[in-house]
mmCIF file of C-alpha atoms and ligand atoms in Angstrom:
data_model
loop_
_atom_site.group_PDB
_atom_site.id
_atom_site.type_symbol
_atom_site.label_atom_id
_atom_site.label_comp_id
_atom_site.label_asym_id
_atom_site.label_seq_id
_atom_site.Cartn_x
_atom_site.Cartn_y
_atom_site.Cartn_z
ATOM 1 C CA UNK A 1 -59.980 6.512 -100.202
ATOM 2 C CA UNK A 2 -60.120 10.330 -99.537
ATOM 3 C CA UNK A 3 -57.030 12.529 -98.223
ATOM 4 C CA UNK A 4 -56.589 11.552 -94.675
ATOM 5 C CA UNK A 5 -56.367 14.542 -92.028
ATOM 6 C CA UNK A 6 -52.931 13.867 -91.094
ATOM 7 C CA UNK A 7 -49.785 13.236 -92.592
ATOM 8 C CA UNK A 8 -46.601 11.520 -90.138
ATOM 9 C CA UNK A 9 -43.514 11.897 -91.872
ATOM 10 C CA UNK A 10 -40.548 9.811 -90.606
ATOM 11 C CA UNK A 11 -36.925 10.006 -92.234
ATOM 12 C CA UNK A 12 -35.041 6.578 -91.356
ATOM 13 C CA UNK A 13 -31.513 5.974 -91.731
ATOM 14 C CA UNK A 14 -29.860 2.714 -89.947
ATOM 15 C CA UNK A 15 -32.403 2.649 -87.836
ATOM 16 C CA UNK A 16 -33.029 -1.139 -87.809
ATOM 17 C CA UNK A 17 -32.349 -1.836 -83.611
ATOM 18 C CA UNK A 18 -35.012 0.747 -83.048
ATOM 19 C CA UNK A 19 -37.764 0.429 -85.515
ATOM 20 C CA UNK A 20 -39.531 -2.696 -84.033
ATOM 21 C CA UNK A 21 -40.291 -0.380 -81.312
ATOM 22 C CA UNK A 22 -41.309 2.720 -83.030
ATOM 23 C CA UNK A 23 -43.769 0.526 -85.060
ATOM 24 C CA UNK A 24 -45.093 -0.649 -81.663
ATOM 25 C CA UNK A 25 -45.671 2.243 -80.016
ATOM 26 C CA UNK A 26 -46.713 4.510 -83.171
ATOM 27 C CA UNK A 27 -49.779 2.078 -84.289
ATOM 28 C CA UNK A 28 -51.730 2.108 -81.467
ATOM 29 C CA UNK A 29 -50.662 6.118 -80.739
ATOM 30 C CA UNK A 30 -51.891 6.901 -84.290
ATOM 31 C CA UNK A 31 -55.292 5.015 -84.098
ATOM 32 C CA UNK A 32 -55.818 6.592 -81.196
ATOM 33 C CA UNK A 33 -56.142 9.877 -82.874
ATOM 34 C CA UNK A 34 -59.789 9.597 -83.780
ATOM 35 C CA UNK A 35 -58.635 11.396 -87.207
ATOM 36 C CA UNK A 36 -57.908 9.641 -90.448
ATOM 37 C CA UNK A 37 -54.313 9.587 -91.009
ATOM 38 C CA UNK A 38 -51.215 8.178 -92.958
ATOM 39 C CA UNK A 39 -47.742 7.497 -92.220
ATOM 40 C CA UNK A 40 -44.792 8.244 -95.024
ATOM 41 C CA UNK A 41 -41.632 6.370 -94.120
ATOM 42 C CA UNK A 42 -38.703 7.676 -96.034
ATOM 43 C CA UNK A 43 -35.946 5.463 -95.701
ATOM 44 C CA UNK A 44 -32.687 8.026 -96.294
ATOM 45 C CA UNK A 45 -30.331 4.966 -97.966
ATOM 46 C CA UNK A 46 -29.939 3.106 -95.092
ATOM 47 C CA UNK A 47 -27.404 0.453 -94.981
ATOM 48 C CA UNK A 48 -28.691 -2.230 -92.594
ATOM 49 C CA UNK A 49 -31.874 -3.911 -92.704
ATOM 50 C CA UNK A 50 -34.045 -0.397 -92.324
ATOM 51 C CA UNK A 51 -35.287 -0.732 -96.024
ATOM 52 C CA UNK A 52 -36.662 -4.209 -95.611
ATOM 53 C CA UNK A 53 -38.019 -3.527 -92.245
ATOM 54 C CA UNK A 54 -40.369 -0.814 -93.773
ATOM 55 C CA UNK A 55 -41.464 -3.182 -96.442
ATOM 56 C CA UNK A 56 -42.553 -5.681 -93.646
ATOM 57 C CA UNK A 57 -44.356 -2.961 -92.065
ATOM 58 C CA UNK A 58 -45.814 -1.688 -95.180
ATOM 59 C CA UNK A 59 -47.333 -5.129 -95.500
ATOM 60 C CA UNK A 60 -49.021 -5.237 -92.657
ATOM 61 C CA UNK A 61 -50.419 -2.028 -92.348
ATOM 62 C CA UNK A 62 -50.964 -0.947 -96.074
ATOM 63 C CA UNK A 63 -53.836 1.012 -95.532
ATOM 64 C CA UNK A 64 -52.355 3.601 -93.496
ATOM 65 C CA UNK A 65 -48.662 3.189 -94.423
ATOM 66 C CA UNK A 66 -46.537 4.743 -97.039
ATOM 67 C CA UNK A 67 -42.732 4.085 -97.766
ATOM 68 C CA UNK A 68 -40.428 5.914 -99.693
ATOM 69 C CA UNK A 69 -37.583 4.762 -100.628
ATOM 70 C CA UNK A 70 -34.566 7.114 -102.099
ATOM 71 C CA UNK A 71 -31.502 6.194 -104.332
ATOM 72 C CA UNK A 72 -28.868 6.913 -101.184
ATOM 73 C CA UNK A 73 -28.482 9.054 -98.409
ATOM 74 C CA UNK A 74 -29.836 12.117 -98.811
ATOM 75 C CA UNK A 75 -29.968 13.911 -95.440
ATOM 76 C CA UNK A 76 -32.369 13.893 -92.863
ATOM 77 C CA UNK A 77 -34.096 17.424 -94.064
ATOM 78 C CA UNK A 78 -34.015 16.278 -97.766
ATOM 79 C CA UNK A 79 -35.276 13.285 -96.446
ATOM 80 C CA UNK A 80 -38.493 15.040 -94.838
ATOM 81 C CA UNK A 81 -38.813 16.988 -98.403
ATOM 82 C CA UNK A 82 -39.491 13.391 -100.296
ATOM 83 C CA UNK A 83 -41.905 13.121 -97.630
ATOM 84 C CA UNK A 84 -43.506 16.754 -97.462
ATOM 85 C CA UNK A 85 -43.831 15.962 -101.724
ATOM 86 C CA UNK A 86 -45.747 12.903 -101.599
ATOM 87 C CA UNK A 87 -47.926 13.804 -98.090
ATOM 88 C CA UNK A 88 -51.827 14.445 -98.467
ATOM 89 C CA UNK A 89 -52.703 15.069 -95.177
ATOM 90 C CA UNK A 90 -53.887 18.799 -94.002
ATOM 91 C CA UNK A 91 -51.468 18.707 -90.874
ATOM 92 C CA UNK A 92 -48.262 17.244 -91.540
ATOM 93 C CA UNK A 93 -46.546 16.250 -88.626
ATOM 94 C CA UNK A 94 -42.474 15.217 -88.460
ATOM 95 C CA UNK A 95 -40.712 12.543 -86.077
ATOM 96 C CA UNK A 96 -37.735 11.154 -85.575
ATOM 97 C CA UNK A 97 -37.640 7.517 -86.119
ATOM 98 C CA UNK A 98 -35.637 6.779 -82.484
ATOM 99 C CA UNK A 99 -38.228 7.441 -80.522
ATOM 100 C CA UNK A 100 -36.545 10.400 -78.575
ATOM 101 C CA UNK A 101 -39.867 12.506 -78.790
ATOM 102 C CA UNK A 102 -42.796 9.960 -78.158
ATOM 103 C CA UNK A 103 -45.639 9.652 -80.139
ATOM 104 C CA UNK A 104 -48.150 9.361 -78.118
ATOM 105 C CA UNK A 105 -47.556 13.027 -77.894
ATOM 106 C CA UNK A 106 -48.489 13.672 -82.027
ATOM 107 C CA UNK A 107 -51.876 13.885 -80.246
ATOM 108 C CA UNK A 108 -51.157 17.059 -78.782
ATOM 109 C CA UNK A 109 -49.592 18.785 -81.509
ATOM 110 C CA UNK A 110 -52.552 17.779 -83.659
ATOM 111 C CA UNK A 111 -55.222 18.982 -81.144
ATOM 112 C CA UNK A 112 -53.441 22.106 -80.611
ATOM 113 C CA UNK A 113 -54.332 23.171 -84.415
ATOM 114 C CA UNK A 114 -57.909 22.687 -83.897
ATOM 115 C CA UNK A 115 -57.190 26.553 -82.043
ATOM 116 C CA UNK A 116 -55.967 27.733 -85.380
ATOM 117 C CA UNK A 117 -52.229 27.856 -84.995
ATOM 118 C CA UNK A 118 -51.405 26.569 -88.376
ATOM 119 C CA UNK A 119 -47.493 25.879 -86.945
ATOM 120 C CA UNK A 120 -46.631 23.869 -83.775
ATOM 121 C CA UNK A 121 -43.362 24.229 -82.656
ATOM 122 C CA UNK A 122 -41.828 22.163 -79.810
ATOM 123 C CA UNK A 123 -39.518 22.348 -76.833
ATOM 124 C CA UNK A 124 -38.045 19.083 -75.468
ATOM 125 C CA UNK A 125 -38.848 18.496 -71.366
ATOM 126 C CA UNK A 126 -35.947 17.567 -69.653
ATOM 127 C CA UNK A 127 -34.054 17.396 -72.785
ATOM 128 C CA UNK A 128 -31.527 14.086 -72.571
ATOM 129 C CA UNK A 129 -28.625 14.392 -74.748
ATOM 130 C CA UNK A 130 -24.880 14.758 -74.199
ATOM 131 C CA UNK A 131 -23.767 17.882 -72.137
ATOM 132 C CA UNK A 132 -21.745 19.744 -74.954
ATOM 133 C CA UNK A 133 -24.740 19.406 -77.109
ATOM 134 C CA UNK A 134 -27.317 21.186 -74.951
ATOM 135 C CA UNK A 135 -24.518 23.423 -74.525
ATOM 136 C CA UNK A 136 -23.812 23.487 -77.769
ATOM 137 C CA UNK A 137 -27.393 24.562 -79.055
ATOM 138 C CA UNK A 138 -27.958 26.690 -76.110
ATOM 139 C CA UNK A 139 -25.148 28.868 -77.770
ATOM 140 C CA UNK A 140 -26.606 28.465 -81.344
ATOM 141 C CA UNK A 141 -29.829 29.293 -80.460
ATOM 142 C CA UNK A 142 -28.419 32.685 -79.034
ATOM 143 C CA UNK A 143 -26.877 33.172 -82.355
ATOM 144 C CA UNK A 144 -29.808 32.361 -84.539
ATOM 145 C CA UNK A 145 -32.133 34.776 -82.003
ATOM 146 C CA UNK A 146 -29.467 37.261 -82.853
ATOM 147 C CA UNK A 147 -29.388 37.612 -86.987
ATOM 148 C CA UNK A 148 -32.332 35.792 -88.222
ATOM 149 C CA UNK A 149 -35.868 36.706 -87.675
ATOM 150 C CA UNK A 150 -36.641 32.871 -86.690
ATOM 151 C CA UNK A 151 -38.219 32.611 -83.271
ATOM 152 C CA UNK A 152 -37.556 29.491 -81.528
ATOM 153 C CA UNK A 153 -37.138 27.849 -78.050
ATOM 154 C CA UNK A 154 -35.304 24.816 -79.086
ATOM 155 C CA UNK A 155 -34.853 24.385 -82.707
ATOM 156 C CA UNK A 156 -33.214 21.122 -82.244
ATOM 157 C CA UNK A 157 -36.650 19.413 -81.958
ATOM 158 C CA UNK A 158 -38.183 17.897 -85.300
ATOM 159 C CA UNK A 159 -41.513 16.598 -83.576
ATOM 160 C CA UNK A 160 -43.428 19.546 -84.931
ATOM 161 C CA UNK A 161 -46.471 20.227 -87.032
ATOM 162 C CA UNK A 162 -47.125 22.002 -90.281
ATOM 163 C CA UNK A 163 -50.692 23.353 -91.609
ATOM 164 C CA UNK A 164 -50.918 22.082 -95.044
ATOM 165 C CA UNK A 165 -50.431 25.597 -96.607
ATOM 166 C CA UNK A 166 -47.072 25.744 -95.021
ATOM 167 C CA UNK A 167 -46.032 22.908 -96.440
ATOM 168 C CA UNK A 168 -47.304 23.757 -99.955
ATOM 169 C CA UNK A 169 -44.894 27.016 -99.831
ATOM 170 C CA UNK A 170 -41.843 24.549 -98.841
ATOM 171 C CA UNK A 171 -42.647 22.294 -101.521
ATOM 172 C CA UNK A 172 -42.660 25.066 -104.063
ATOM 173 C CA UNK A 173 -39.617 26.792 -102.927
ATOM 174 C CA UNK A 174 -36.867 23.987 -103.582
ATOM 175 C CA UNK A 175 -34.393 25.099 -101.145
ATOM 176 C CA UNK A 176 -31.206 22.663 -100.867
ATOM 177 C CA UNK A 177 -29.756 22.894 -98.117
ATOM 178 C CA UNK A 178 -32.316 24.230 -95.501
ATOM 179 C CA UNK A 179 -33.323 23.636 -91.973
ATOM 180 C CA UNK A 180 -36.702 22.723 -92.352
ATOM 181 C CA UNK A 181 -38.475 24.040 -88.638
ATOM 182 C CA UNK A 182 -36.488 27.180 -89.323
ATOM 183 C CA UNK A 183 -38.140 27.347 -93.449
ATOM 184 C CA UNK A 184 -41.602 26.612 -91.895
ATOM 185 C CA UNK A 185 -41.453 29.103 -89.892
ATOM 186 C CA UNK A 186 -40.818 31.849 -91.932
ATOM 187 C CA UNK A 187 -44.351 30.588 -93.790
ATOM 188 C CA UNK A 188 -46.250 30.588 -90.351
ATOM 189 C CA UNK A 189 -49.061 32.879 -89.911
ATOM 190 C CA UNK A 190 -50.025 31.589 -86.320
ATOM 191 C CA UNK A 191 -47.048 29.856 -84.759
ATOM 192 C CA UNK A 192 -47.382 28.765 -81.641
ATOM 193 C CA UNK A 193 -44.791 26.462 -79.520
ATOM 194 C CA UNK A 194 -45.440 23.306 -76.846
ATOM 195 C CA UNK A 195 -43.770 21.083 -74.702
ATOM 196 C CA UNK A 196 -42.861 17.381 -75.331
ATOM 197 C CA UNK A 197 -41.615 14.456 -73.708
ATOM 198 C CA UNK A 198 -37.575 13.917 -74.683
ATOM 199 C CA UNK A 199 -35.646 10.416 -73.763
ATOM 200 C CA UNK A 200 -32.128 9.437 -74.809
ATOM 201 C CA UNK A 201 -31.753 7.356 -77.602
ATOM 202 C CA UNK A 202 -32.883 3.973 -76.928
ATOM 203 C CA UNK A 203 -31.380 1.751 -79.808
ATOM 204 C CA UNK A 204 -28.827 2.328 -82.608
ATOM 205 C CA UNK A 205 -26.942 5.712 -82.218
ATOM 206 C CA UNK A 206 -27.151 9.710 -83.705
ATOM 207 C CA UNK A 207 -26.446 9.990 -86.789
ATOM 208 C CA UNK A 208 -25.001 13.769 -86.574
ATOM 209 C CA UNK A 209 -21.607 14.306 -85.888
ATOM 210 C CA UNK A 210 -20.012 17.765 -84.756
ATOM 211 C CA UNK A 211 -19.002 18.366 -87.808
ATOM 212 C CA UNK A 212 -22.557 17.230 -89.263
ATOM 213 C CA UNK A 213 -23.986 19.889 -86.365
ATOM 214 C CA UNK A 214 -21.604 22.360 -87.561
ATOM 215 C CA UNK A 215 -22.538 22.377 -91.144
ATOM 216 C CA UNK A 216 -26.178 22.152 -89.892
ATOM 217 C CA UNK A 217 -25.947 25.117 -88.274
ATOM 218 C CA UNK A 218 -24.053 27.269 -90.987
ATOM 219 C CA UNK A 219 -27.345 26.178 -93.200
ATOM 220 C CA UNK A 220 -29.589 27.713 -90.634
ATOM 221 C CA UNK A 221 -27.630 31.274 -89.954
ATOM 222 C CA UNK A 222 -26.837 31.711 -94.103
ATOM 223 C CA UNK A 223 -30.386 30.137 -95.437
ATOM 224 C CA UNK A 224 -32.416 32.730 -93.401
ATOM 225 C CA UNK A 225 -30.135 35.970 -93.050
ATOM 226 C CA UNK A 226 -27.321 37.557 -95.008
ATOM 227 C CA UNK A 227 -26.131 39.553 -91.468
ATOM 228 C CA UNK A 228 -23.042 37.793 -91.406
ATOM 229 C CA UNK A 229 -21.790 39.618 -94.539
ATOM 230 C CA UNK A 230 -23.401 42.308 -93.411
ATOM 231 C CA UNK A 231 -21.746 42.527 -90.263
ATOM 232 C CA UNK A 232 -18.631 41.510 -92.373
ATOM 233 C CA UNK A 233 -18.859 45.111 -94.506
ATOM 234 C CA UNK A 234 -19.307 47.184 -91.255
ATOM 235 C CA UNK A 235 -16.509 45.609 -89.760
ATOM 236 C CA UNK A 236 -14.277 46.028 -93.071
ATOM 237 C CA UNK A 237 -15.462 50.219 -93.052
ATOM 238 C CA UNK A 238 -14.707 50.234 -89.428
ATOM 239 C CA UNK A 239 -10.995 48.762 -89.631
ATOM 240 C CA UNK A 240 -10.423 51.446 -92.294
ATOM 241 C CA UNK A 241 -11.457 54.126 -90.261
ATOM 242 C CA UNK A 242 -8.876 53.090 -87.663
ATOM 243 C CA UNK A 243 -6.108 52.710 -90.099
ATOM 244 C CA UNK A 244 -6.810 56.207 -91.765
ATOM 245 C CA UNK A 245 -6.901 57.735 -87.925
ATOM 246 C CA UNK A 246 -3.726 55.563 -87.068
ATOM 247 C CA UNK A 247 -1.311 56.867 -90.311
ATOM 248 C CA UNK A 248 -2.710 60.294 -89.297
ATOM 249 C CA UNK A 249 -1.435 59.560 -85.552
ATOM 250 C CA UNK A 250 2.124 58.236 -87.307
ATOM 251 C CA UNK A 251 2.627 61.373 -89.374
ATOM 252 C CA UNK A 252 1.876 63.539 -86.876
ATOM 253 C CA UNK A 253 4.360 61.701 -84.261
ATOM 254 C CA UNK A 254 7.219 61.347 -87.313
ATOM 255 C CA UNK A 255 7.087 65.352 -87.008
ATOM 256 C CA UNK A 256 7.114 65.705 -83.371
ATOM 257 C CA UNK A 257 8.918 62.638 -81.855
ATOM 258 C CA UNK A 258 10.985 61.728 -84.760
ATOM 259 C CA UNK A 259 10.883 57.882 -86.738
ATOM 260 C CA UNK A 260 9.533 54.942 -84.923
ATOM 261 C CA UNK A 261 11.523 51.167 -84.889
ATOM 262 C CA UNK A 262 9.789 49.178 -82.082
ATOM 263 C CA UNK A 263 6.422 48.201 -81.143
ATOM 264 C CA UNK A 264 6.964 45.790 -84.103
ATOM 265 C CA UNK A 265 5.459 42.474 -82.831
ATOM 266 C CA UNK A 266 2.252 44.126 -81.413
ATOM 267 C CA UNK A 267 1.743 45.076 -85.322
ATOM 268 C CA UNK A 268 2.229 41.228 -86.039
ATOM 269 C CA UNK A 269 -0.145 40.689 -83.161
ATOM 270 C CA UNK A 270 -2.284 43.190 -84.889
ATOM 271 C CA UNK A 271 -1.955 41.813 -88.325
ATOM 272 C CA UNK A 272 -2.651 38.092 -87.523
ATOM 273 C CA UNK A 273 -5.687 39.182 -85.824
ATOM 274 C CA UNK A 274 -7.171 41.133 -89.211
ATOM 275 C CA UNK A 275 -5.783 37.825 -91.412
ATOM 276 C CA UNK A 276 -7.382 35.597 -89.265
ATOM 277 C CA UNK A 277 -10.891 37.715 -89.618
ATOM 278 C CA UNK A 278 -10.352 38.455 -92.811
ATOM 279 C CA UNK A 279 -9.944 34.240 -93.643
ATOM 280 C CA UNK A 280 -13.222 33.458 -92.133
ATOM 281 C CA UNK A 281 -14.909 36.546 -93.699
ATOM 282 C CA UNK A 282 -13.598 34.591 -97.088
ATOM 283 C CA UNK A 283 -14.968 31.530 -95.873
ATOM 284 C CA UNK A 284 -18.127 32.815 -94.612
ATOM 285 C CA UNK A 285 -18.473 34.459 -97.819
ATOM 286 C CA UNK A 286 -17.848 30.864 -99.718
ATOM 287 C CA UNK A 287 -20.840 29.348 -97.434
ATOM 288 C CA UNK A 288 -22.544 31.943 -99.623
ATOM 289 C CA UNK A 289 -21.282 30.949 -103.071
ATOM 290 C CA UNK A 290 -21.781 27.411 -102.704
ATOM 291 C CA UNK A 291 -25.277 27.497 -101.732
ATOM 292 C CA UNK A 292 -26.107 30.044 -104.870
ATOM 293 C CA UNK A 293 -23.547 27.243 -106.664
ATOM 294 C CA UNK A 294 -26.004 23.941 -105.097
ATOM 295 C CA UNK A 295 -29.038 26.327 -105.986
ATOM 296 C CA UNK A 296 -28.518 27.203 -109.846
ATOM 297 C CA UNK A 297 -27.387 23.773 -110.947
ATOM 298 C CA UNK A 298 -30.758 22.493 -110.313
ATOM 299 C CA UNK A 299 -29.877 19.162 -109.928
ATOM 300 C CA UNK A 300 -32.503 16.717 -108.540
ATOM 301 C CA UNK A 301 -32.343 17.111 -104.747
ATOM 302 C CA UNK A 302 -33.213 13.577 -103.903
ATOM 303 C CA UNK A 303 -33.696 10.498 -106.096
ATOM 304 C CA UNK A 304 -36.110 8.243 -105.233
ATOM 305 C CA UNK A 305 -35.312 4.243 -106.268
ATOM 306 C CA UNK A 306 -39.336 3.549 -104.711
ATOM 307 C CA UNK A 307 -42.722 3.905 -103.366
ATOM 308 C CA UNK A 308 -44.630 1.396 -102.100
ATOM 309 C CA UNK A 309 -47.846 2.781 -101.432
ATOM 310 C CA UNK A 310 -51.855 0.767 -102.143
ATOM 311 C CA UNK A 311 -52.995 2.037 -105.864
ATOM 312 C CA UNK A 312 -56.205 4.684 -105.095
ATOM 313 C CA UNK A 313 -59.077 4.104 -106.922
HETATM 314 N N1 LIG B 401 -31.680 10.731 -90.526
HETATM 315 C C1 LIG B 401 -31.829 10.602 -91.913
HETATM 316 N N2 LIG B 401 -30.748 10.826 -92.719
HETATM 317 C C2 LIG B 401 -29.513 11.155 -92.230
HETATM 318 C C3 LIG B 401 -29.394 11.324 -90.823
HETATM 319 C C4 LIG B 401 -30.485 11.100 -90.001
HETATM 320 O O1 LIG B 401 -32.919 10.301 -92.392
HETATM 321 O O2 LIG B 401 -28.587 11.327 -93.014
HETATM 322 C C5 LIG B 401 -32.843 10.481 -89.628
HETATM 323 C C6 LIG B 401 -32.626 9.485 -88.517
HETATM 324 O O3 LIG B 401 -32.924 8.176 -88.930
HETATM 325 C C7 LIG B 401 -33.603 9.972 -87.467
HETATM 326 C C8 LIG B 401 -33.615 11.471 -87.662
HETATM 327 O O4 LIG B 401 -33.130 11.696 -88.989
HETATM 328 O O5 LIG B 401 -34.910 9.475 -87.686
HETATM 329 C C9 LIG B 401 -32.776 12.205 -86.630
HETATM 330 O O6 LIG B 401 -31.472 11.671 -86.551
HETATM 331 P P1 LIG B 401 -30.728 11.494 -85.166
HETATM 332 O O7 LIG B 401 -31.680 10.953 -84.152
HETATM 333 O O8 LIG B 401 -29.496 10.703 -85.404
HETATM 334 O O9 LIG B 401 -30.351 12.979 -84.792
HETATM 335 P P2 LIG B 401 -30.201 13.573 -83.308
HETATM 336 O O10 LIG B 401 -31.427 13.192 -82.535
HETATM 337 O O11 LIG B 401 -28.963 12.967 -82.762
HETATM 338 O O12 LIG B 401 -30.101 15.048 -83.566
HETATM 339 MG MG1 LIG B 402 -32.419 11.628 -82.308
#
């Protein structure tokens, strides 16, 4: 059996309600294709019936399917990684296992490589989430445009595609807490971005939480810019700029008006303003420190308990 053409990677966690379907509709998308292709299955520790679902599935289809199974949950991007590791195809397409980007639409994103765009980006029509988190990304995405050099419509999609040099790169860099899209970006020579189809959530329910989004999105600003300390420095130089101009303003009014008493609480005002900056410039600056922390002790990023995969000749 030679390398097929393309790789599907799908990250599962609790995901048991919904993967009946996905297998349903995913088959017949896939053979479709009119390419040779394989699907890796990661299942991300789940704790229902997710694992054993796979193993069914891996049973029945065990010439194009692939399942890896990991020693606990992981993450959904160092989920993907397991995947990215073990993949052979040349284009390496991710999906979400509930079905919220259909896959009857990997066709597209495969066919739009044969023009030579080596990444496929995506952008969810008539995206169908809660309110506060379209709004929610709409403001992140402003953000990210802002101090990282990562171009994206909607960087909340997964269902993308990666030429298999791309993915080589991400497999040698060993990042740890990363946003893959955003990583596979920064390796694209030929990006190019298309739209597909988005539904709500059919079965089970999302796994991310705010704060899950929130930490999320901290790993996409710090992983691919350092602005934010930046920004950080030039505020610090500009505050003591004002200071220096404000004691020469209070010696010069001690001389001509004589000592000053009140105006005391819009110093506190002042001053709770600067701590309050100054906290989350500390904090910002430990998002920092713990990723070089994560980075340098070099532990295994994912353990894998698994793989049931058919022995190549
Ligand atoms: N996922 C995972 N590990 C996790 C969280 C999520 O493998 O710790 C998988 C999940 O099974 C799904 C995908 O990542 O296939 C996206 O998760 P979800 O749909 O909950 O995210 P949302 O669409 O709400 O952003
Ligand atoms: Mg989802």
């Amino acid at each position: 059996m030679s390398a097929p053409l393309v790789s599907v990677i799908i990250p599962v966690y609790n995901e048991e309600e919904g993967l009946p379907s996905l297998f349903a509709r995913l088959y017949p998308a896939l053979d479709a294709l009119g390419h040779s292709y394989e699907i890796i299955f990661i299942n991300d520790g789940s704790r229902d019936r997710s694992a054993a679902l796979l193993r069914e599935q891996f049973q029945q289809r065990p010439d194009v399917t692939r399942v890896i199974l990991l020693n606990g949950n992981f993450g959904q991007h160092m989920a993907i990684m397991a995947g990215f590791e073990r993949s052979r195809g040349q284009r390496i397409v991710t999906l979400d296992a509930d079905l919220q980007n259909p896959p009857e639409d990997i066709i597209k994103l495969v066919a739009k490589m044969d023009e030579g765009y080596d990444y496929i980006g995506s952008i969810r029509r008539l995206r169908q989430d809660r309110w506060w988190r379209r709004k929610a990304s709409r403001a992140m995405n402003w953000l990210r445009e802002r101090i990282t050099k990562v171009k994206m419509t909607d960087q909340g999609c997964m269902m993308r595609a990666y030429d298999r040099t791309i993915i080589d790169a991400i497999n040698h860099s060993q990042e740890v807490n990363t946003f893959i899209p955003a990583l596979g970006f920064t390796f694209a020579r030929n990006p190019v971005e298309i739209e597909v189809g988005h539904e709500e959530r059919a079965a089970g329910e999302s796994k991310y939480s705010l704060y899950k989004l929130i930490r999320l999105n901290f790993d996409l600003m710090t992983a691919f810019s350092s602005m934010p300390l930046q920004i950080f420095s030039l505020f610090g130089m500009a505050i003591s700029l004002l200071s220096a101009l404000f004691f020469v303003f209070l010696v010069i009014r001690r001389l001509i008006v004589g000592p000053e008493a009140e105006g005391l609480f819009t110093l506190f005002a002042l001053m709770f303003f600067l701590i309050g900056i100054a906290l989350f410039g500390i904090g910002l600056l430990g998002e920092y420190v713990s990723r070089i922390y994560e980075q340098v002790r070099r532990r295994p990023r994912y353990l894998v308990q698994a793989v049931l995969e058919q022995v190549q000749e």
